[in-house]
Short mmCIF file of C-alpha atoms in Angstrom, two decimals:
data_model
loop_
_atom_site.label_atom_id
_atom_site.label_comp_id
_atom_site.label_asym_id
_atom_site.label_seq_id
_atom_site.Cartn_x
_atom_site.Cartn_y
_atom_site.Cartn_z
CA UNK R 1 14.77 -28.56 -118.80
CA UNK R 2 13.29 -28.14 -122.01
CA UNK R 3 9.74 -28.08 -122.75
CA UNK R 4 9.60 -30.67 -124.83
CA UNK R 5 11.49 -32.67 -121.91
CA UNK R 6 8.42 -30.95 -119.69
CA UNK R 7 5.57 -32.68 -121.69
CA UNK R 8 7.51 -35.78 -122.12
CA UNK R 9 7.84 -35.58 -118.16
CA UNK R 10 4.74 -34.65 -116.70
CA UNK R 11 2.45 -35.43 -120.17
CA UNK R 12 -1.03 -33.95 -120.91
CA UNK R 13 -0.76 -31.72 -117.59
CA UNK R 14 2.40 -29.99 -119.16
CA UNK R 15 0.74 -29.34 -122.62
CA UNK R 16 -2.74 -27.83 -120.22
CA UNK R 17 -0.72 -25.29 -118.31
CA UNK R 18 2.24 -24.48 -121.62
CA UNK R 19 -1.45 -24.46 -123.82
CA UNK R 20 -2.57 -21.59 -121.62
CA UNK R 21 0.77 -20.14 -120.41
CA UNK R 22 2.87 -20.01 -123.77
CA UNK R 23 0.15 -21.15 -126.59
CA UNK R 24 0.83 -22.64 -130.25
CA UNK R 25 5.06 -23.88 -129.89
CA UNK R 26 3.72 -25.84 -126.80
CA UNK R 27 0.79 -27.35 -128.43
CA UNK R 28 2.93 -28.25 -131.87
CA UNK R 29 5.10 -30.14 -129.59
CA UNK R 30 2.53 -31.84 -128.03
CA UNK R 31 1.70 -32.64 -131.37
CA UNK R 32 5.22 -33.67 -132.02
CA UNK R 33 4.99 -36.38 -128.95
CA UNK R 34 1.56 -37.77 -130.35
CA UNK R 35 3.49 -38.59 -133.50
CA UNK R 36 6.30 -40.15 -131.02
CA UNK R 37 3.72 -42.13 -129.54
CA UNK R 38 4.17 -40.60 -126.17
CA UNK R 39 0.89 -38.94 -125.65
CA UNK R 40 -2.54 -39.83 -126.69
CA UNK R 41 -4.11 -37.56 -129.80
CA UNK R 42 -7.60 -36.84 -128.03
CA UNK R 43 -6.21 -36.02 -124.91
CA UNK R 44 -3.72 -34.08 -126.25
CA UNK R 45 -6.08 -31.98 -128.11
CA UNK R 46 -8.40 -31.75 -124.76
CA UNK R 47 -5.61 -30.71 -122.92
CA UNK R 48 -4.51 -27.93 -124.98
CA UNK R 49 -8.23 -26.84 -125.51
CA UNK R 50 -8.77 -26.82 -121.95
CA UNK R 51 -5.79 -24.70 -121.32
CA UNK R 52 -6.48 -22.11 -123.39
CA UNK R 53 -9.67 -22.00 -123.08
CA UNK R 54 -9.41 -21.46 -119.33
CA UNK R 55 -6.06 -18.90 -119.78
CA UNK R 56 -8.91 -16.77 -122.17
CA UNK R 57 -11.54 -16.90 -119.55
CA UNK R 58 -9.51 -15.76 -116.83
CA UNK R 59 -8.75 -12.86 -118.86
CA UNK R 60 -11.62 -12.25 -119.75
CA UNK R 61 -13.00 -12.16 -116.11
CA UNK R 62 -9.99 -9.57 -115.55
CA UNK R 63 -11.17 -7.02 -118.13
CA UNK R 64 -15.50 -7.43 -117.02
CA UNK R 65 -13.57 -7.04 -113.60
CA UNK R 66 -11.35 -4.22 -113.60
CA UNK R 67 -11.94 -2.45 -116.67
CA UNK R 68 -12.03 0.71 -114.82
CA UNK R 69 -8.53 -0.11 -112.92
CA UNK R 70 -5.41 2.08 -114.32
CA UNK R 71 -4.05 -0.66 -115.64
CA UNK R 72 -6.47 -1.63 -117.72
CA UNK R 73 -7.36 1.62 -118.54
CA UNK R 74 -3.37 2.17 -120.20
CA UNK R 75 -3.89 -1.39 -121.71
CA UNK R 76 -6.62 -0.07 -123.66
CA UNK R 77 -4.43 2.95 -124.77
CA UNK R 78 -2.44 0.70 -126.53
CA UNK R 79 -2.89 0.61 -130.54
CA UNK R 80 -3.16 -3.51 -129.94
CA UNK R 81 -6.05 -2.84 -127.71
CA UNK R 82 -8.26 -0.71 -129.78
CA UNK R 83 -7.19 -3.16 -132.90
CA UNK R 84 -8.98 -5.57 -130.81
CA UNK R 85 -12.16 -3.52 -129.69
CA UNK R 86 -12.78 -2.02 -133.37
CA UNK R 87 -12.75 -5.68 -134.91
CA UNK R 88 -14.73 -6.77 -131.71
CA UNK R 89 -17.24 -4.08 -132.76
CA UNK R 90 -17.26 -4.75 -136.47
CA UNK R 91 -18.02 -8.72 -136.13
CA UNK R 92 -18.30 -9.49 -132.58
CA UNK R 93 -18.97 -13.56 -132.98
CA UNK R 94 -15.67 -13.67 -135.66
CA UNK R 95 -13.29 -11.87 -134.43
CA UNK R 96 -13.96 -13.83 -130.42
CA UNK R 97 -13.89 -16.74 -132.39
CA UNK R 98 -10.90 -15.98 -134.65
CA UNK R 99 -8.48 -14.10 -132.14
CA UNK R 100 -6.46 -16.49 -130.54
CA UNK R 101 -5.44 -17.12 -134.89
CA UNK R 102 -4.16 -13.43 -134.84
CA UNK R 103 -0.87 -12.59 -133.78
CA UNK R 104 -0.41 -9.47 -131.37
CA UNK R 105 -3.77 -9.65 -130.56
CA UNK R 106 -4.18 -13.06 -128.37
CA UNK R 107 -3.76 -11.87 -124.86
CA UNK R 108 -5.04 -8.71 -125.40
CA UNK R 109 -8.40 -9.22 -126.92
CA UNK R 110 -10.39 -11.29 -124.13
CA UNK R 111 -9.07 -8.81 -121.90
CA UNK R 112 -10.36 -5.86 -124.23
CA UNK R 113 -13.66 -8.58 -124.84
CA UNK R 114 -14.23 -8.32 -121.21
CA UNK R 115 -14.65 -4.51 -121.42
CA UNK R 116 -17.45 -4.75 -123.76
CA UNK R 117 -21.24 -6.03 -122.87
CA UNK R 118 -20.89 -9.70 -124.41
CA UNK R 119 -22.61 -11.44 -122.13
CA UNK R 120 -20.60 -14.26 -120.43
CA UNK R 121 -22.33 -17.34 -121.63
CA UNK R 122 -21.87 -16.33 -125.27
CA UNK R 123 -18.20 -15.67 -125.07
CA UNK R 124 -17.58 -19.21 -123.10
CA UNK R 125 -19.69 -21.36 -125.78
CA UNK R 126 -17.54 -19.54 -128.67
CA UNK R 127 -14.28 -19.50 -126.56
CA UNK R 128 -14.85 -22.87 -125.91
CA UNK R 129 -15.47 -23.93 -129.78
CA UNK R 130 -12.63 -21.83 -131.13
CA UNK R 131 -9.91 -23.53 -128.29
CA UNK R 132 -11.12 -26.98 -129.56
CA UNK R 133 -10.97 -25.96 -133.17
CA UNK R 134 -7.50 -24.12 -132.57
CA UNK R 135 -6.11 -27.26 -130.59
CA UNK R 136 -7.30 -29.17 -133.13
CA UNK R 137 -5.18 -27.62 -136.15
CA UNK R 138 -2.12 -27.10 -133.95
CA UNK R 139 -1.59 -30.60 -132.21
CA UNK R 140 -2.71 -31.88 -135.80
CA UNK R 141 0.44 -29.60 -137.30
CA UNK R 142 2.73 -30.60 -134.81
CA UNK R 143 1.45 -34.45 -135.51
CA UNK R 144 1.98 -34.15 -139.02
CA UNK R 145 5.22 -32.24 -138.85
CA UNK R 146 6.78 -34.54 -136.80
CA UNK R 147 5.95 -37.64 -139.20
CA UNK R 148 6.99 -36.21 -141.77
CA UNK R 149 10.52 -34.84 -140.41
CA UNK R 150 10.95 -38.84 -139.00
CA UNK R 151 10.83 -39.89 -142.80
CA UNK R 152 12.62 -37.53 -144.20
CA UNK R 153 15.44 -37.79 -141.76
CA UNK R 154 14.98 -40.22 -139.65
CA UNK R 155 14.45 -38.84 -136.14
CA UNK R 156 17.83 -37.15 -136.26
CA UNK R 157 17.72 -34.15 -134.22
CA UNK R 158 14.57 -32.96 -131.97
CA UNK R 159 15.84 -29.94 -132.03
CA UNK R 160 15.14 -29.55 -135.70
CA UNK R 161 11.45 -30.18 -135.47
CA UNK R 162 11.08 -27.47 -132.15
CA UNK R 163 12.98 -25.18 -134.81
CA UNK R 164 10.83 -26.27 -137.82
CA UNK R 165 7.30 -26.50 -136.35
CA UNK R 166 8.12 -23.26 -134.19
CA UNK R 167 8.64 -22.16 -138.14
CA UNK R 168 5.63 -23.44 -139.66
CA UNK R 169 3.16 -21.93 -136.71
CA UNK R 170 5.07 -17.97 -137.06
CA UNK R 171 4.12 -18.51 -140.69
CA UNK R 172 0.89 -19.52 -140.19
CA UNK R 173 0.01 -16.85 -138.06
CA UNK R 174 1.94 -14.17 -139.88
CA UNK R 175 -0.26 -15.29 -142.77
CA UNK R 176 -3.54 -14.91 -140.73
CA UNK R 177 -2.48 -11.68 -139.05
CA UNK R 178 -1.27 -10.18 -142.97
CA UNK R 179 -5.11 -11.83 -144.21
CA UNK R 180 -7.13 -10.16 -141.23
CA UNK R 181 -4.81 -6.54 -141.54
CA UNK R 182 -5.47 -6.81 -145.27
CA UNK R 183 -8.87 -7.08 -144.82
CA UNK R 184 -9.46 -4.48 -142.54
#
């Protein structure tokens, strides 16, 4: 089964666990079945939110946790881990808000966040804002895609907009991830 098939299936409780579990392709086709009609475009933005958001806190809790176990303690070996710490430490409120925008570094980082002193409460008000703000742009993208594609070709092939939106979000976020590296 497909996971477009998945979200069509099972709806907004599809696009909360594939939010959390696989991120941005699952949200742009939850976007894709807004434009279809399918699923609502509030929901479908909560859902997402909520998915990642709660996929980042759990992470999070697993680096305050065991950020002495081995495990973590390789993880933060890793040149994607120390990435994440040394823009953590340059602009702590950025880069929790802006990390789930950077590619390579969105599982990593609330793990690697959870080994620093931000207090809890902070990092759930500005994980919180930043999963609404990035379910916002990618159910909107998916959305948008998706009515324009139907235009253009007249629903056609599905396949095409998985292929093309799965497109459009690897550029977006290679374009972030080039911006942020460039920056740096």
């Amino acid at each position: 089964m497909t996971i477009e098939a998945l979200i069509a299936r099972y709806g907004l409780g599809a696009l909360l666990l594939g939010a959390g579990m696989e991120g941005e392709t699952v949200v742009i086709l939850g976007g894709i079945m807004v434009q279809r009609g399918t699923l609502p475009f509030a929901g479908a933005i909560l859902a997402a939110a909520i998915g990642s958001f709660i996929a980042d806190q759990l992470f999070f809790a697993a680096g305050r946790r065991f950020r002495d176990h081995p495990r973590v303690r390789r993880w933060s070996a890793r040149p994607a881990f120390a990435r994440a710490l040394a823009a953590f430490e340059r602009h702590p409120t950025l880069f929790v808000f802006a990390f789930r925008f950077l590619y390579g570094l969105r599982t990593v980082s609330p793990v690697a966040i959870g080994t620093t002193r931000l207090p809890l409460a902070r990092f759930m008000l500005l994980n919180g804002s930043a999963a609404l703000l990035w379910a916002t742009i990618f159910v909107s993208i998916g959305y948008w895609f998706g009515h324009g594609l139907s235009e253009l070709i007249g629903r056609w092939l599905p396949s095409w907009q998985v292929l093309a939106g799965g497109g459009i979000a690897i550029l977006l976020l290679g374009g972030l991830t080039w911006w942020w590296r460039r920056r740096g």
